[in-house]
Tab-separated table of C-alpha atoms in Angstrom:
chain	number	residue	atom	x	y	z
A	222	MET	CA	0.000	0.000	0.000
A	223	GLU	CA	3.006	2.313	0.176
A	224	GLU	CA	2.604	3.121	-3.494
A	225	PHE	CA	-0.930	4.271	-2.792
A	226	ALA	CA	0.457	7.232	-0.862
A	227	ASN	CA	1.690	8.577	-4.185
A	228	ASN	CA	-0.811	10.948	-5.808
A	229	ASP	CA	0.168	9.747	-9.271
A	230	TYR	CA	-0.745	6.232	-8.239
A	231	TRP	CA	-4.262	7.193	-7.251
A	232	LYS	CA	-4.792	8.823	-10.667
A	233	ASP	CA	-4.064	5.533	-12.361
A	234	TRP	CA	-6.029	3.622	-9.757
A	235	PHE	CA	-9.076	5.881	-10.131
A	236	ASP	CA	-8.854	5.718	-13.894
A	237	ARG	CA	-8.972	1.936	-13.737
A	238	HIS	CA	-11.689	1.566	-11.117
A	239	GLY	CA	-13.689	4.773	-11.595
A	240	PRO	CA	-16.322	3.262	-13.927
A	241	ARG	CA	-17.261	0.421	-11.571
A	242	LEU	CA	-17.260	2.767	-8.574
A	243	PHE	CA	-19.456	5.208	-10.510
A	244	LEU	CA	-21.857	2.408	-11.443
A	245	TYR	CA	-22.169	1.397	-7.799
A	246	ALA	CA	-22.818	4.992	-6.777
A	247	LYS	CA	-25.431	5.461	-9.513
A	248	GLN	CA	-27.494	2.494	-8.423
A	249	LEU	CA	-27.548	3.944	-4.898
A	250	THR	CA	-28.554	7.481	-5.877
A	251	ARG	CA	-31.231	9.291	-7.864
A	252	SER	CA	-29.130	10.805	-10.621
A	253	ALA	CA	-25.710	10.766	-12.234
A	254	ALA	CA	-24.970	14.162	-10.668
A	255	ASP	CA	-25.742	12.838	-7.183
A	256	ALA	CA	-23.649	9.770	-7.926
A	257	GLU	CA	-20.677	11.912	-8.904
A	258	ASP	CA	-20.983	13.913	-5.689
A	259	VAL	CA	-21.151	10.701	-3.670
A	260	LEU	CA	-18.177	9.246	-5.532
A	261	GLN	CA	-16.111	12.357	-4.944
A	262	GLU	CA	-16.945	12.553	-1.237
A	263	ALA	CA	-16.507	8.818	-0.666
A	264	PHE	CA	-13.128	8.686	-2.335
A	265	VAL	CA	-11.862	11.682	-0.375
A	266	ARG	CA	-13.091	10.106	2.869
A	267	PHE	CA	-11.298	6.882	2.037
A	268	TRP	CA	-8.144	8.741	1.052
A	269	LYS	CA	-7.997	10.873	4.205
A	270	HIS	CA	-9.061	8.339	6.806
A	271	GLN	CA	-8.849	4.763	5.513
A	272	ARG	CA	-6.117	4.300	2.941
A	273	HIS	CA	-3.540	3.565	5.650
A	274	LEU	CA	-5.494	0.491	6.799
A	275	GLY	CA	-4.044	-1.826	4.196
A	276	GLY	CA	-5.974	-4.597	2.491
A	277	GLU	CA	-7.812	-4.307	-0.771
A	278	PRO	CA	-8.641	-0.617	-1.464
A	279	ILE	CA	-11.537	-1.306	-3.840
A	280	ALA	CA	-13.602	-3.029	-1.148
A	281	LEU	CA	-13.036	-0.161	1.283
A	282	VAL	CA	-13.956	2.430	-1.341
A	283	PHE	CA	-17.180	0.562	-2.164
A	284	ALA	CA	-18.022	0.601	1.541
A	285	SER	CA	-17.243	4.316	1.699
A	286	ILE	CA	-19.539	4.958	-1.280
A	287	ARG	CA	-22.381	3.088	0.376
A	288	ARG	CA	-22.042	4.994	3.608
A	289	THR	CA	-21.664	8.325	1.827
A	290	ALA	CA	-24.775	7.691	-0.269
A	291	ILE	CA	-26.768	7.016	2.893
A	292	ASP	CA	-25.408	10.148	4.578
A	293	GLN	CA	-25.959	12.342	1.546
A	294	ALA	CA	-29.567	11.225	1.237
A	295	ARG	CA	-30.169	12.351	4.831
A	296	SER	CA	-28.086	15.488	5.107
A	297	ALA	CA	-29.766	18.864	5.092
A	298	ASP	CA	-27.469	20.433	2.553
A	299	ARG	CA	-28.669	17.935	-0.076
A	300	ARG	CA	-32.326	18.623	0.522
A	301	ALA	CA	-32.332	22.040	-1.115
A	302	ARG	CA	-30.543	20.724	-4.177
A	303	ARG	CA	-33.039	17.893	-4.568
A	304	GLU	CA	-35.860	20.399	-4.403
A	305	GLU	CA	-34.207	22.453	-7.117
A	306	THR	CA	-33.766	19.514	-9.421
A	307	ALA	CA	-37.106	17.832	-8.739
A	308	GLY	CA	-38.745	16.984	-12.014
A	309	GLN	CA	-35.527	17.635	-13.886
A	310	SER	CA	-33.925	14.219	-13.479
A	311	ILE	CA	-33.132	12.494	-16.722
A	312	GLU	CA	-32.044	8.903	-16.512
A	313	GLU	CA	-28.542	8.705	-17.870
A	314	PRO	CA	-27.208	5.387	-19.150
A	315	TRP	CA	-25.251	3.277	-16.738
A	316	PHE	CA	-23.269	1.473	-19.453
A	317	ASP	CA	-21.508	2.413	-22.656
A	318	ARG	CA	-23.742	1.611	-25.580
A	319	GLU	CA	-22.139	0.195	-28.667
A	320	SER	CA	-24.008	1.247	-31.791
A	321	THR	CA	-24.818	-2.348	-32.715
A	322	GLU	CA	-26.051	-3.353	-29.253
A	323	GLN	CA	-27.893	-0.278	-28.063
A	324	GLU	CA	-31.309	-1.861	-27.713
A	325	ARG	CA	-29.990	-4.956	-25.975
A	326	THR	CA	-27.869	-2.907	-23.564
A	327	ALA	CA	-30.805	-0.629	-22.804
A	328	GLU	CA	-33.049	-3.617	-21.994
A	329	ILE	CA	-30.426	-5.187	-19.759
A	330	GLU	CA	-29.893	-1.899	-17.980
A	331	GLU	CA	-33.602	-1.405	-17.475
A	332	SER	CA	-34.035	-4.877	-16.014
A	333	LEU	CA	-31.125	-4.197	-13.658
A	334	ARG	CA	-32.665	-0.889	-12.536
A	335	GLN	CA	-35.959	-2.645	-11.800
A	336	LEU	CA	-34.441	-5.177	-9.441
A	337	PRO	CA	-35.053	-4.738	-5.713
A	338	GLN	CA	-32.288	-2.648	-4.182
A	339	GLU	CA	-30.882	-5.513	-2.089
A	340	GLN	CA	-30.478	-7.718	-5.162
A	341	ARG	CA	-29.260	-5.018	-7.528
A	342	GLU	CA	-26.565	-3.864	-5.134
A	343	ILE	CA	-25.174	-7.377	-4.792
A	344	LEU	CA	-25.222	-7.994	-8.540
A	345	VAL	CA	-23.267	-4.803	-9.144
A	346	LEU	CA	-20.714	-5.614	-6.447
A	347	ARG	CA	-20.310	-9.169	-7.704
A	348	LEU	CA	-20.347	-8.736	-11.469
A	349	TRP	CA	-18.575	-5.408	-11.937
A	350	GLY	CA	-17.058	-4.844	-8.500
A	351	GLU	CA	-15.625	-8.401	-8.586
A	352	LEU	CA	-16.023	-8.775	-4.840
A	353	THR	CA	-16.339	-12.187	-3.228
A	354	TYR	CA	-19.501	-13.152	-1.365
A	355	GLU	CA	-17.520	-12.857	1.855
A	356	GLN	CA	-16.461	-9.285	1.025
A	357	ILE	CA	-20.029	-8.429	0.025
A	358	GLY	CA	-21.322	-9.916	3.255
A	359	ASP	CA	-18.838	-7.896	5.331
A	360	GLN	CA	-19.856	-4.716	3.568
A	361	LEU	CA	-23.624	-5.202	3.804
A	362	GLY	CA	-23.679	-6.872	7.219
A	363	ILE	CA	-25.065	-10.160	5.912
A	364	SER	CA	-23.684	-13.684	5.676
A	365	PRO	CA	-21.906	-14.824	2.506
A	366	HIS	CA	-24.665	-17.394	2.103
A	367	THR	CA	-27.332	-14.689	2.131
A	368	ALA	CA	-25.315	-12.643	-0.351
A	369	ALA	CA	-25.055	-15.632	-2.690
A	370	SER	CA	-28.758	-16.361	-2.339
A	371	ARG	CA	-29.779	-12.791	-3.162
A	372	TYR	CA	-27.395	-12.850	-6.115
A	373	ARG	CA	-29.006	-15.983	-7.536
A	374	HIS	CA	-32.504	-14.587	-7.022
A	375	GLY	CA	-31.510	-11.342	-8.718
A	376	MET	CA	-29.946	-13.121	-11.682
A	377	ASP	CA	-32.956	-15.374	-12.045
A	378	ARG	CA	-35.286	-12.395	-11.975
A	379	MET	CA	-33.252	-10.600	-14.635
A	380	ARG	CA	-33.106	-13.691	-16.801
A	381	ARG	CA	-36.906	-14.062	-16.768
A	382	THR	CA	-37.407	-10.365	-17.512
A	383	LEU	CA	-34.986	-10.423	-20.418
A	384	LEU	CA	-36.365	-13.624	-21.882
A	385	ALA	CA	-39.749	-11.928	-22.133
A	386	LYS	CA	-38.275	-8.854	-23.841
A	387	LEU	CA	-35.409	-10.004	-26.000
A	388	PRO	CA	-35.363	-12.723	-28.669
B	278	MET	CA	-29.460	-23.928	-15.378
B	279	ASN	CA	-25.827	-23.374	-14.427
B	280	ASP	CA	-24.901	-22.900	-18.078
B	281	GLU	CA	-27.656	-20.323	-18.446
B	282	LEU	CA	-26.407	-18.524	-15.344
B	283	GLU	CA	-22.834	-18.510	-16.597
B	284	ASP	CA	-23.921	-17.288	-20.024
B	285	MET	CA	-25.905	-14.500	-18.444
B	286	GLU	CA	-23.023	-13.563	-16.162
B	287	ALA	CA	-20.692	-13.393	-19.155
B	288	SER	CA	-23.200	-11.272	-21.021
B	289	LEU	CA	-23.572	-8.821	-18.140
B	290	ARG	CA	-19.824	-8.604	-17.499
B	291	SER	CA	-19.303	-7.681	-21.148
B	292	LEU	CA	-21.114	-4.391	-20.496
B	293	SER	CA	-18.775	-1.508	-19.716
B	294	PRO	CA	-19.873	0.860	-16.948
B	295	ARG	CA	-19.676	4.486	-18.005
B	296	ARG	CA	-16.894	6.633	-16.691
B	297	PRO	CA	-17.608	9.525	-14.355
B	298	SER	CA	-17.172	12.961	-15.874
B	299	SER	CA	-13.881	14.784	-15.645
B	300	ARG	CA	-15.350	17.140	-13.020
B	301	VAL	CA	-15.111	14.343	-10.438
B	302	TRP	CA	-11.345	14.088	-10.818
B	303	GLU	CA	-11.036	17.872	-10.930
B	304	ALA	CA	-12.942	18.138	-7.644
B	305	ILE	CA	-11.056	15.329	-5.899
B	306	GLN	CA	-7.520	16.316	-6.785
B	307	PRO	CA	-7.188	19.586	-4.809
B	308	ARG	CA	-8.734	17.974	-1.731
B	309	LEU	CA	-6.119	15.231	-1.716
B	310	SER	CA	-3.020	17.271	-2.384
B	311	GLU	CA	-3.597	19.953	0.242
B	312	PRO	CA	-3.153	19.639	4.007
B	313	VAL	CA	-6.385	19.279	5.893
B	314	HIS	CA	-6.141	22.639	7.719
B	315	THR	CA	-5.392	24.908	4.750
B	316	ALA	CA	-7.860	26.466	2.331
B	317	ALA	CA	-8.715	24.642	-0.872
B	318	SER	CA	-9.826	26.359	-4.028
B	319	GLY	CA	-13.454	25.462	-3.579
B	320	GLU	CA	-13.901	25.021	0.141
B	321	GLU	CA	-12.003	24.811	3.393
B	322	THR	CA	-12.133	21.670	5.463
B	323	PHE	CA	-10.531	21.625	8.861
B	324	THR	CA	-10.879	19.690	12.034
B	325	SER	CA	-11.924	21.750	15.000
B	326	GLY	CA	-10.380	21.528	18.428
B	327	PRO	CA	-11.310	18.426	20.390
B	328	SER	CA	-14.863	18.425	21.578
B	329	PRO	CA	-15.571	16.943	25.019
B	330	TRP	CA	-16.575	13.547	23.687
B	331	ARG	CA	-13.262	13.204	21.856
B	332	LEU	CA	-11.228	13.860	24.990
B	333	TRP	CA	-12.500	10.868	26.924
B	334	PHE	CA	-13.553	8.499	24.147
B	335	PRO	CA	-10.111	7.418	22.842
B	336	PRO	CA	-8.816	5.838	26.062
B	337	VAL	CA	-12.189	4.264	26.772
B	338	GLY	CA	-12.425	3.093	23.173
B	339	LEU	CA	-8.941	1.582	23.354
B	340	ALA	CA	-9.802	-0.262	26.553
B	341	ALA	CA	-13.038	-1.517	25.012
B	342	ALA	CA	-11.227	-2.661	21.884
B	343	CYS	CA	-8.673	-4.617	23.933
B	344	LEU	CA	-11.445	-6.208	25.987
B	345	ALA	CA	-13.351	-7.125	22.820
B	346	LEU	CA	-10.229	-8.735	21.374
B	347	LEU	CA	-9.676	-10.803	24.494
B	348	LEU	CA	-13.296	-11.928	24.633
B	349	LEU	CA	-13.441	-12.824	20.961
B	350	TRP	CA	-10.140	-14.718	20.936
B	351	PRO	CA	-11.015	-18.422	20.552
B	352	ARG	CA	-9.824	-20.539	23.438
B	353	ASN	CA	-8.623	-24.016	22.567
B	354	ASP	CA	-9.743	-25.641	25.801
B	355	GLU	CA	-13.274	-24.353	25.423
B	356	ILE	CA	-13.449	-25.458	21.795
B	357	GLN	CA	-12.362	-28.914	22.879
B	358	GLY	CA	-15.455	-29.066	25.083
B	359	HIS	CA	-13.753	-30.286	28.217
B	360	ARG	CA	-11.781	-28.736	31.013
B	361	LEU	CA	-8.037	-29.293	30.950
B	362	SER	CA	-5.789	-29.766	33.913
B	363	ASN	CA	-3.228	-27.081	34.612
B	364	ASP	CA	-0.416	-29.255	33.256
B	365	GLU	CA	-2.371	-30.001	30.097
B	366	ARG	CA	-3.172	-26.349	29.642
B	367	VAL	CA	0.457	-25.253	30.021
B	368	SER	CA	1.789	-27.919	27.675
B	369	ARG	CA	-0.926	-27.155	25.134
B	370	ALA	CA	-0.112	-23.434	25.291
B	371	GLU	CA	3.579	-24.122	24.791
B	372	ALA	CA	2.891	-26.383	21.833
B	373	THR	CA	0.547	-23.826	20.369
B	374	ALA	CA	3.078	-21.041	20.727
B	375	ARG	CA	5.640	-23.116	18.889
B	376	THR	CA	3.426	-24.193	16.015
B	377	GLU	CA	0.850	-21.457	15.378
B	378	ALA	CA	1.704	-18.351	13.467
B	379	PRO	CA	0.706	-15.074	15.087
B	380	PRO	CA	-2.824	-13.909	14.197
B	381	ARG	CA	-3.181	-11.849	11.064
B	382	LEU	CA	-5.959	-9.395	11.439
B	383	MET	CA	-6.988	-8.127	8.017
B	384	PRO	CA	-9.180	-5.062	7.485
B	385	VAL	CA	-12.601	-6.148	6.271
B	386	ALA	CA	-14.734	-3.065	6.727
B	387	ALA	CA	-14.348	0.633	7.232
B	388	GLU	CA	-17.109	3.170	7.366
B	389	ALA	CA	-17.805	6.677	8.525
B	390	ILE	CA	-21.277	7.129	9.988
B	391	LEU	CA	-22.633	10.622	9.894
B	392	CYS	CA	-24.139	11.202	13.342
B	393	SER	CA	-25.115	14.816	13.042
B	394	SER	CA	-24.967	17.648	10.565
B	395	GLU	CA	-25.495	21.222	11.608
B	396	ASP	CA	-25.623	24.335	9.471
B	397	GLU	CA	-23.997	27.026	11.606
B	398	GLY	CA	-24.935	29.793	9.220
B	399	ILE	CA	-22.991	32.409	7.302
B	400	VAL	CA	-19.509	33.450	8.419
B	401	SER	CA	-16.992	35.974	7.117
B	402	LEU	CA	-13.625	34.715	5.957
B	403	SER	CA	-10.333	36.522	6.445
B	404	ASN	CA	-10.226	37.328	2.729
B	405	GLY	CA	-13.521	39.188	2.916
B	406	ARG	CA	-15.613	36.456	1.306
B	407	THR	CA	-18.692	35.025	2.938
B	408	ALA	CA	-19.120	31.356	3.501
B	409	ARG	CA	-21.494	28.824	4.996
B	410	LYS	CA	-20.179	26.867	7.969
B	411	LEU	CA	-21.246	23.224	8.307
B	412	ARG	CA	-20.337	21.092	11.330
B	413	ARG	CA	-20.547	17.326	11.050
B	414	GLU	CA	-19.869	14.598	13.592
B	415	TYR	CA	-18.884	11.136	12.405
B	416	LEU	CA	-18.167	7.784	13.923
B	417	ASP	CA	-15.334	6.050	12.063
B	418	ILE	CA	-15.718	2.297	12.449
B	419	TYR	CA	-12.966	-0.087	11.387
B	420	THR	CA	-13.226	-3.878	11.524
B	421	TRP	CA	-10.362	-6.332	11.250
B	422	ARG	CA	-10.770	-10.109	11.086
B	423	ASP	CA	-8.446	-13.093	11.219
B	424	PRO	CA	-9.735	-15.430	8.490
B	425	LYS	CA	-8.275	-18.466	10.222
B	426	THR	CA	-9.787	-18.042	13.647
B	427	ASN	CA	-12.595	-15.590	12.858
B	428	ALA	CA	-11.364	-13.412	15.726
B	429	SER	CA	-12.310	-9.847	15.019
B	430	LEU	CA	-11.508	-6.389	16.293
B	431	ARG	CA	-13.800	-3.409	15.896
B	432	TRP	CA	-12.497	0.098	16.433
B	433	VAL	CA	-14.886	3.013	16.822
B	434	MET	CA	-13.510	6.543	16.795
B	435	PRO	CA	-15.506	9.784	16.823
B	436	ARG	CA	-14.477	12.526	14.444
B	437	GLU	CA	-15.665	16.062	14.023
B	438	GLU	CA	-15.391	17.909	10.729
B	439	VAL	CA	-16.123	21.548	10.017
B	440	ARG	CA	-16.563	22.724	6.449
B	441	VAL	CA	-16.504	26.329	5.347
B	442	ILE	CA	-17.997	26.603	1.859
B	443	PRO	CA	-17.683	29.947	0.058
B	444	VAL	CA	-21.005	31.247	-1.174
B	445	SER	CA	-21.744	33.816	-3.818
B	446	ALA	CA	-23.492	37.023	-2.830
B	447	TYR	CA	-26.688	37.815	-4.705
């Protein structure tokens, strides 16, 4: 972790992991703008107070994002901004859309958005965050078995939704 | 069914999450490269002097953490399900000390819980600008775990943060 004290290192690290961290933040918040604020705040919190702990940084940053999203949703200084932007939210894509796969990607994204929060969060952490069930369980305060079960239920639900929509 | 699950997993993993905009990096960078107590370009963040709860909490927290570690440490004689004689206990401890590697507590969780957020109103900065002062109290909670023994240590530390955010005059 010594190299992580170097500011140049974090630029490369953030460049590599930023998309998956942003995806996780987006599925916890109401808009891409909120997600960017959460991502910024969470990363700074991790950098200032947690990076010295050692271990795998990505898991700690995911945890920081989750906590920051919860705090931001409650804090008073977010309330005014939500009131200003009420009715203005436009759903921005979560994934890059290749020109030949736009419809398919949009359907997959929509089915992911429609999942219950507890399933969607685990799918994102597992598929794009590449966390183990044990790491997911530590982060969400559930057992690895429960994490795996919710993952399977979420995948099954998505599969049935997509089968009905896509050929 | 497993093949279908694997196919679907592969299909989902092939999707590339979108990158955050460049404004995220532009906002993060100055906050990382400056000391905590100096002014940043957008806002000042500094830690206030210790509040009363910070003066007494650290030693109490340290004592509680040590007690938690002792209580959570698995005891071989209890796991065995029978009481050992003193001689057995000493010889077992000596053998254990020779053969077992020291515990490796690995960080498994870290979070900062926002306990309170207070808007302390408008203040005047030394440079003549006006700013809004926000005071926030957090509990930083760190958890370490030894994967071999499942012994765990949880550290809870209060933290106070004051933000001074420049505002524009209308």
